[in-house]
Amino acid sequence: MATFSPPIRQMNPYLPFGDHRSGPFYGRDILSVGQFSRQDLDYIFGVAHEMREMVERVGTFDLLKGKILANLFYEPSTRTSSSFTSAMERLGGSVIPINEVRYSSVSKGESLPDTVRTLECYVDVIVLRHPEVGASAMAARYARKPIINAGDGVGEHPTQALLDLFTILAELRQVDGLTVTMLGDLKYGRTVHSLARLLSLYQVRLNYVSPDLLRMPREIIDELGQKSVAQAEFTSLDEALPESDVLYVTRVQKERFEDEALYESVKGAFVITPETLTKAKDEMIVMHPLPRVGEISLEVDDDPRAAYFRQMEYGLYVRMALLALVLGKA
Ligand code: NCD
């Protein structure tokens, strides 16, 4: 897995002389959860909380009026792209959607650096999803405007991890002391890679439940081990579930498999049903970054512990906060 180098550009060169805008994220890229401290998270979540109140009170307001975002997606997306669009538009800004790169000059062979250097002539911030690990970090090296990593292959998905953590806080009021069980495709799932790393800033116990083939990558377990995070691996949910405060379910990432037969052999490994949850605490939550493809049965949706739809809504507030912060308006 590629390591993420810090952005070369710390200051936005477009900052007019004498402009008073400041703040820890102004003009910065969001590339990896490794860039955040707990203090940063408190700050981001404070802004996200304000965004929630504003959305509930007035729906849309003009904080980012006149600002433009490019949504540059080289991989499919429903939630991430539309929540960034909604976030920008609820803040009064506008969006250039490039969801189908095959209709853009990418299909003519344009390189990622050239595409981002083109888009930044027209926009103030670029949200990028790309199949290659490290693509956002690479784009950020060329772009002068902020790049927000919306998923780089099997690497990271930092804005998802931020909204996941915001969800845990909103639902369970604290993170320290919790046991978080991650289930499913821990090998290819970028959301769990980012979330595990982000949770290492807290006093948590992490359980990894997966088929042997889809275990959490060794380098992540080692990285967190060095930070003394309590971690345990399982191939069955039975032992981990009763003690879990958060059950974070993931989809088996079909598109990452070279061998279809191998995918078929693990795709139905875990299915959460109402019966499964009879062994879980009353005060716990079930999360999922979505889309789900059978890992959680539809009957679970009515259980108050099913937090995955609320999780999507929290994502709007977190992405509104991130946009306002990198554009210096929070
Ligand atoms: C996730 C992703 O793209 O990594 N989706 C999302 O952003 N909510 C999870 C997935 O595709 O399984």
Tab-separated table of C-alpha atoms and ligand atoms in Angstrom:
chain	number	residue	atom	x	y	z
A	1	MET	CA	0.000	0.000	0.000
A	2	ALA	CA	1.346	3.392	-0.893
A	3	THR	CA	2.245	5.767	1.869
A	4	PHE	CA	0.692	9.188	1.698
A	5	SER	CA	3.200	11.975	1.621
A	6	PRO	CA	2.069	15.262	3.108
A	7	PRO	CA	0.823	17.783	0.572
A	8	ILE	CA	3.623	19.906	-0.872
A	9	ARG	CA	1.328	22.912	-0.885
A	10	GLN	CA	0.376	23.990	2.613
A	11	MET	CA	-0.714	27.497	1.706
A	12	ASN	CA	-3.187	28.318	-0.967
A	13	PRO	CA	-1.384	30.444	-3.567
A	14	TYR	CA	-4.678	32.071	-4.457
A	15	LEU	CA	-4.976	33.634	-1.026
A	16	PRO	CA	-5.204	37.360	-1.708
A	17	PHE	CA	-2.758	39.510	0.225
A	18	GLY	CA	-4.272	40.624	3.491
A	19	ASP	CA	-7.095	38.103	3.391
A	20	HIS	CA	-7.936	37.192	6.977
A	21	ARG	CA	-9.195	33.697	6.251
A	22	SER	CA	-7.417	31.123	8.339
A	23	GLY	CA	-8.083	27.858	10.131
A	24	PRO	CA	-6.226	24.581	10.169
A	25	PHE	CA	-7.815	23.249	6.976
A	26	TYR	CA	-7.984	26.276	4.751
A	27	GLY	CA	-6.502	25.387	1.357
A	28	ARG	CA	-5.508	21.919	2.581
A	29	ASP	CA	-6.075	18.545	0.954
A	30	ILE	CA	-7.967	15.738	2.675
A	31	LEU	CA	-6.011	12.648	1.638
A	32	SER	CA	-5.706	10.260	4.544
A	33	VAL	CA	-7.045	9.927	8.067
A	34	GLY	CA	-3.408	9.953	9.182
A	35	GLN	CA	-3.425	13.726	8.821
A	36	PHE	CA	-5.917	14.239	11.669
A	37	SER	CA	-5.363	14.664	15.395
A	38	ARG	CA	-8.128	14.283	17.965
A	39	GLN	CA	-8.197	18.039	18.242
A	40	ASP	CA	-8.806	18.281	14.483
A	41	LEU	CA	-11.672	15.823	14.774
A	42	ASP	CA	-13.307	17.784	17.585
A	43	TYR	CA	-13.054	20.864	15.412
A	44	ILE	CA	-14.488	19.205	12.280
A	45	PHE	CA	-17.308	17.569	14.241
A	46	GLY	CA	-18.138	20.872	15.932
A	47	VAL	CA	-18.585	22.430	12.486
A	48	ALA	CA	-20.545	19.377	11.267
A	49	HIS	CA	-22.845	19.733	14.246
A	50	GLU	CA	-23.481	23.372	13.318
A	51	MET	CA	-24.153	22.308	9.733
A	52	ARG	CA	-26.744	19.848	10.979
A	53	GLU	CA	-28.493	22.553	12.982
A	54	MET	CA	-28.463	24.914	10.009
A	55	VAL	CA	-29.837	22.265	7.635
A	56	GLU	CA	-32.572	21.417	10.107
A	57	ARG	CA	-33.392	25.091	10.598
A	58	VAL	CA	-33.054	26.602	7.115
A	59	GLY	CA	-32.102	23.766	4.737
A	60	THR	CA	-29.832	25.763	2.452
A	61	PHE	CA	-27.678	28.814	3.114
A	62	ASP	CA	-25.100	30.825	1.208
A	63	LEU	CA	-21.821	30.136	3.015
A	64	LEU	CA	-20.078	28.950	-0.164
A	65	LYS	CA	-21.986	31.073	-2.656
A	66	GLY	CA	-19.948	31.454	-5.826
A	67	LYS	CA	-17.654	28.499	-5.025
A	68	ILE	CA	-17.473	25.572	-7.418
A	69	LEU	CA	-16.646	21.927	-6.738
A	70	ALA	CA	-15.589	19.316	-9.303
A	71	ASN	CA	-16.776	15.807	-8.512
A	72	LEU	CA	-14.250	13.694	-10.425
A	73	PHE	CA	-15.230	10.032	-10.167
A	74	TYR	CA	-13.299	7.268	-11.954
A	75	GLU	CA	-15.275	4.621	-10.036
A	76	PRO	CA	-19.012	4.216	-9.421
A	77	SER	CA	-20.614	6.102	-6.563
A	78	THR	CA	-24.079	6.974	-5.327
A	79	ARG	CA	-23.682	8.253	-1.766
A	80	THR	CA	-20.282	9.892	-1.867
A	81	SER	CA	-20.830	11.833	-5.087
A	82	SER	CA	-24.404	12.853	-4.349
A	83	SER	CA	-23.683	13.803	-0.748
A	84	PHE	CA	-20.807	16.042	-1.870
A	85	THR	CA	-23.140	17.563	-4.466
A	86	SER	CA	-25.865	18.074	-1.887
A	87	ALA	CA	-23.351	19.474	0.614
A	88	MET	CA	-22.038	22.021	-1.898
A	89	GLU	CA	-25.491	23.047	-3.059
A	90	ARG	CA	-26.877	23.334	0.478
A	91	LEU	CA	-24.019	25.763	1.112
A	92	GLY	CA	-24.970	27.814	-1.926
A	93	GLY	CA	-22.130	26.603	-4.153
A	94	SER	CA	-22.279	24.692	-7.411
A	95	VAL	CA	-20.875	21.463	-8.794
A	96	ILE	CA	-19.304	20.219	-12.021
A	97	PRO	CA	-20.041	16.489	-12.026
A	98	ILE	CA	-17.616	14.269	-13.931
A	99	ASN	CA	-19.060	10.952	-12.955
A	100	GLU	CA	-18.621	9.224	-16.239
A	101	VAL	CA	-14.975	9.784	-17.009
A	102	ARG	CA	-15.459	7.815	-20.203
A	103	TYR	CA	-17.306	10.840	-21.592
A	104	SER	CA	-14.481	13.179	-20.590
A	105	SER	CA	-10.977	13.543	-22.045
A	106	VAL	CA	-9.848	10.761	-19.722
A	107	SER	CA	-11.165	8.416	-22.412
A	108	LYS	CA	-8.764	10.091	-24.854
A	109	GLY	CA	-5.883	9.083	-22.613
A	110	GLU	CA	-5.500	12.245	-20.544
A	111	SER	CA	-3.419	11.710	-17.417
A	112	LEU	CA	-4.764	12.362	-13.935
A	113	PRO	CA	-2.327	15.267	-13.331
A	114	ASP	CA	-3.491	16.970	-16.535
A	115	THR	CA	-7.148	16.390	-15.714
A	116	VAL	CA	-6.833	17.935	-12.240
A	117	ARG	CA	-4.734	20.831	-13.582
A	118	THR	CA	-7.511	21.464	-16.077
A	119	LEU	CA	-10.340	21.303	-13.586
A	120	GLU	CA	-8.644	23.554	-11.068
A	121	CYS	CA	-8.778	26.368	-13.624
A	122	TYR	CA	-12.550	26.250	-13.250
A	123	VAL	CA	-13.236	25.146	-9.697
A	124	ASP	CA	-12.206	25.816	-6.096
A	125	VAL	CA	-12.003	22.242	-4.806
A	126	ILE	CA	-11.807	18.782	-6.396
A	127	VAL	CA	-13.345	15.620	-4.941
A	128	LEU	CA	-11.593	12.615	-6.489
A	129	ARG	CA	-12.418	8.900	-6.515
A	130	HIS	CA	-9.941	6.720	-8.359
A	131	PRO	CA	-9.164	2.974	-8.533
A	132	GLU	CA	-5.465	3.366	-7.708
A	133	VAL	CA	-4.024	3.573	-4.214
A	134	GLY	CA	-2.299	6.936	-3.767
A	135	ALA	CA	-4.088	8.602	-6.719
A	136	SER	CA	-5.396	11.474	-4.599
A	137	ALA	CA	-1.987	12.112	-3.082
A	138	MET	CA	-0.536	12.157	-6.580
A	139	ALA	CA	-3.234	14.534	-7.825
A	140	ALA	CA	-2.575	16.795	-4.844
A	141	ARG	CA	1.066	17.060	-5.802
A	142	TYR	CA	0.035	18.655	-9.082
A	143	ALA	CA	-3.029	20.631	-8.046
A	144	ARG	CA	-2.909	23.986	-6.331
A	145	LYS	CA	-6.525	23.743	-5.228
A	146	PRO	CA	-7.581	21.353	-2.452
A	147	ILE	CA	-8.076	17.684	-3.352
A	148	ILE	CA	-10.473	15.608	-1.271
A	149	ASN	CA	-9.889	11.855	-1.458
A	150	ALA	CA	-13.261	10.148	-2.007
A	151	GLY	CA	-11.673	6.690	-2.184
A	152	ASP	CA	-8.395	5.610	-3.770
A	153	GLY	CA	-8.775	1.963	-4.724
A	154	VAL	CA	-8.243	-0.314	-1.731
A	155	GLY	CA	-6.338	2.455	0.026
A	156	GLU	CA	-8.357	4.955	2.031
A	157	HIS	CA	-11.712	6.681	2.189
A	158	PRO	CA	-11.048	9.398	4.756
A	159	THR	CA	-14.316	11.342	4.469
A	160	GLN	CA	-16.259	8.110	4.997
A	161	ALA	CA	-14.217	7.390	8.138
A	162	LEU	CA	-14.940	10.897	9.405
A	163	LEU	CA	-18.663	10.430	8.891
A	164	ASP	CA	-18.461	6.966	10.465
A	165	LEU	CA	-16.843	8.431	13.556
A	166	PHE	CA	-19.342	11.284	13.635
A	167	THR	CA	-22.089	8.647	13.503
A	168	ILE	CA	-20.614	6.737	16.443
A	169	LEU	CA	-20.397	9.960	18.445
A	170	ALA	CA	-23.907	11.053	17.532
A	171	GLU	CA	-25.393	7.653	18.328
A	172	LEU	CA	-23.341	6.476	21.299
A	173	ARG	CA	-22.099	9.884	22.584
A	174	GLN	CA	-18.474	8.750	23.063
A	175	VAL	CA	-15.773	6.690	21.414
A	176	ASP	CA	-13.334	5.928	24.230
A	177	GLY	CA	-14.083	2.598	25.840
A	178	LEU	CA	-16.019	1.153	22.898
A	179	THR	CA	-15.563	-2.198	21.199
A	180	VAL	CA	-15.882	-1.872	17.435
A	181	THR	CA	-16.278	-5.038	15.380
A	182	MET	CA	-15.552	-4.800	11.663
A	183	LEU	CA	-17.066	-7.557	9.568
A	184	GLY	CA	-16.758	-8.709	5.976
A	185	ASP	CA	-14.177	-7.718	3.388
A	186	LEU	CA	-11.430	-6.204	5.503
A	187	LYS	CA	-8.796	-6.823	2.853
A	188	TYR	CA	-10.194	-4.734	0.029
A	189	GLY	CA	-12.598	-2.490	1.948
A	190	ARG	CA	-11.039	0.958	2.055
A	191	THR	CA	-13.628	2.258	4.534
A	192	VAL	CA	-12.438	-0.123	7.247
A	193	HIS	CA	-8.799	0.709	6.490
A	194	SER	CA	-9.511	4.373	7.167
A	195	LEU	CA	-11.862	3.785	10.085
A	196	ALA	CA	-9.476	1.455	11.937
A	197	ARG	CA	-6.697	4.022	11.575
A	198	LEU	CA	-8.922	6.874	12.714
A	199	LEU	CA	-10.166	4.913	15.724
A	200	SER	CA	-6.562	4.383	16.789
A	201	LEU	CA	-6.697	7.949	18.130
A	202	TYR	CA	-9.151	6.686	20.776
A	203	GLN	CA	-9.137	4.049	23.511
A	204	VAL	CA	-10.993	1.359	21.605
A	205	ARG	CA	-10.935	-2.385	21.173
A	206	LEU	CA	-11.089	-3.498	17.538
A	207	ASN	CA	-12.365	-6.906	16.415
A	208	TYR	CA	-11.817	-7.971	12.824
A	209	VAL	CA	-14.192	-10.689	11.606
A	210	SER	CA	-13.669	-11.961	8.068
A	211	PRO	CA	-13.108	-15.040	5.953
A	212	ASP	CA	-9.444	-15.995	6.040
A	213	LEU	CA	-9.055	-14.699	2.489
A	214	LEU	CA	-10.271	-11.214	3.385
A	215	ARG	CA	-8.374	-10.425	6.576
A	216	MET	CA	-7.371	-6.923	7.604
A	217	PRO	CA	-4.003	-6.179	5.928
A	218	ARG	CA	-1.009	-7.001	8.073
A	219	GLU	CA	0.475	-3.516	7.742
A	220	ILE	CA	-2.628	-1.933	9.263
A	221	ILE	CA	-2.679	-4.397	12.166
A	222	ASP	CA	1.022	-3.726	12.732
A	223	GLU	CA	0.576	0.043	12.463
A	224	LEU	CA	-2.186	-0.005	15.081
A	225	GLY	CA	-0.292	-2.532	17.203
A	226	GLN	CA	2.538	-0.027	17.480
A	227	LYS	CA	0.007	2.433	18.901
A	228	SER	CA	-1.054	-0.211	21.443
A	229	VAL	CA	-4.591	-0.561	20.052
A	230	ALA	CA	-6.253	-3.753	21.315
A	231	GLN	CA	-7.029	-5.844	18.225
A	232	ALA	CA	-8.299	-9.381	17.669
A	233	GLU	CA	-9.077	-11.384	14.528
A	234	PHE	CA	-11.897	-13.904	14.110
A	235	THR	CA	-13.396	-15.973	11.331
A	236	SER	CA	-16.793	-16.139	13.059
A	237	LEU	CA	-18.911	-13.407	14.616
A	238	ASP	CA	-20.087	-15.518	17.567
A	239	GLU	CA	-17.406	-14.552	20.044
A	240	ALA	CA	-17.075	-10.885	19.078
A	241	LEU	CA	-20.730	-9.871	18.747
A	242	PRO	CA	-21.951	-9.950	22.388
A	243	GLU	CA	-19.275	-7.479	23.497
A	244	SER	CA	-19.604	-5.137	20.481
A	245	ASP	CA	-20.838	-1.571	20.782
A	246	VAL	CA	-20.509	-1.059	17.036
A	247	LEU	CA	-20.904	-3.727	14.382
A	248	TYR	CA	-19.495	-2.266	11.169
A	249	VAL	CA	-20.563	-4.472	8.265
A	250	THR	CA	-18.971	-4.271	4.812
A	251	ARG	CA	-19.694	-5.580	1.347
A	252	VAL	CA	-17.357	-8.092	-0.291
A	253	GLN	CA	-15.676	-5.881	-2.906
A	254	LYS	CA	-16.404	-7.888	-6.027
A	255	GLU	CA	-14.651	-5.445	-8.338
A	256	ARG	CA	-11.283	-6.024	-6.603
A	257	PHE	CA	-11.207	-9.773	-7.255
A	258	GLU	CA	-9.220	-11.085	-10.207
A	259	ASP	CA	-10.735	-14.538	-9.808
A	260	GLU	CA	-14.546	-14.601	-9.975
A	261	ALA	CA	-14.660	-18.090	-8.437
A	262	LEU	CA	-12.807	-16.784	-5.398
A	263	TYR	CA	-15.377	-14.022	-5.009
A	264	GLU	CA	-18.188	-16.556	-5.270
A	265	SER	CA	-16.561	-18.619	-2.525
A	266	VAL	CA	-16.670	-15.767	0.023
A	267	LYS	CA	-19.503	-13.475	-1.067
A	268	GLY	CA	-22.155	-14.896	1.247
A	269	ALA	CA	-19.820	-15.519	4.172
A	270	PHE	CA	-21.765	-13.322	6.603
A	271	VAL	CA	-25.394	-12.262	6.643
A	272	ILE	CA	-26.754	-10.242	9.559
A	273	THR	CA	-30.374	-11.087	10.355
A	274	PRO	CA	-32.708	-10.215	13.253
A	275	GLU	CA	-31.720	-13.604	14.689
A	276	THR	CA	-28.029	-12.568	14.679
A	277	LEU	CA	-28.856	-9.430	16.631
A	278	THR	CA	-30.568	-11.326	19.445
A	279	LYS	CA	-27.026	-11.971	20.677
A	280	ALA	CA	-25.999	-8.304	20.508
A	281	LYS	CA	-26.286	-5.644	23.209
A	282	ASP	CA	-29.441	-3.522	23.351
A	283	GLU	CA	-27.317	-0.385	23.284
A	284	MET	CA	-25.237	-1.018	20.211
A	285	ILE	CA	-25.391	0.092	16.578
A	286	VAL	CA	-25.068	-1.641	13.253
A	287	MET	CA	-23.272	0.434	10.626
A	288	HIS	CA	-22.544	-0.110	6.944
A	289	PRO	CA	-20.952	2.306	4.451
A	290	LEU	CA	-23.380	0.939	1.832
A	291	PRO	CA	-24.154	-0.272	-0.777
A	292	ARG	CA	-25.177	-3.571	0.794
A	293	VAL	CA	-25.469	-6.633	-1.394
A	294	GLY	CA	-27.009	-9.116	1.010
A	295	GLU	CA	-24.768	-8.790	4.103
A	296	ILE	CA	-27.605	-7.291	6.145
A	297	SER	CA	-31.085	-8.669	5.610
A	298	LEU	CA	-33.853	-6.152	4.979
A	299	GLU	CA	-35.667	-7.194	8.162
A	300	VAL	CA	-32.836	-5.682	10.213
A	301	ASP	CA	-33.755	-2.210	8.925
A	302	ASP	CA	-36.610	-1.882	11.429
A	303	ASP	CA	-34.372	-2.576	14.404
A	304	PRO	CA	-33.552	0.725	16.165
A	305	ARG	CA	-29.942	-0.433	16.344
A	306	ALA	CA	-29.701	-0.316	12.534
A	307	ALA	CA	-27.853	2.989	12.082
A	308	TYR	CA	-26.816	2.742	8.431
A	309	PHE	CA	-29.483	5.044	7.035
A	310	ARG	CA	-28.837	7.648	9.727
A	311	GLN	CA	-25.116	7.216	8.964
A	312	MET	CA	-25.724	8.449	5.393
A	313	GLU	CA	-27.458	11.541	6.667
A	314	TYR	CA	-24.595	12.336	9.056
A	315	GLY	CA	-22.346	12.149	6.001
A	316	LEU	CA	-24.008	15.208	4.540
A	317	TYR	CA	-23.156	17.324	7.592
A	318	VAL	CA	-19.568	16.091	7.740
A	319	ARG	CA	-19.023	16.799	4.037
A	320	MET	CA	-20.579	20.240	4.391
A	321	ALA	CA	-18.136	20.903	7.236
A	322	LEU	CA	-15.154	19.682	5.214
A	323	LEU	CA	-16.030	21.843	2.218
A	324	ALA	CA	-16.523	24.922	4.378
A	325	LEU	CA	-13.226	24.250	6.170
A	326	VAL	CA	-11.008	23.705	3.116
A	327	LEU	CA	-12.574	26.740	1.460
A	328	GLY	CA	-11.891	28.879	4.538
A	329	LYS	CA	-15.483	29.671	5.386
A	330	ALA	CA	-16.113	27.782	8.591
B	1	NCD	C1	-17.865	2.460	-0.039
B	1	NCD	C2	-16.715	2.663	-1.016
B	1	NCD	O1	-16.890	3.209	-2.097
B	1	NCD	O2	-15.612	2.324	-0.600
B	1	NCD	N1	-19.014	3.133	-0.453
B	1	NCD	C3	-19.208	4.413	-0.004
B	1	NCD	O3	-18.461	5.312	-0.310
B	1	NCD	N2	-20.237	4.629	0.822
B	1	NCD	C4	-18.110	1.042	0.305
B	1	NCD	C5	-18.352	0.051	-0.796
B	1	NCD	O4	-18.373	0.368	-1.977
B	1	NCD	O5	-18.537	-1.114	-0.439
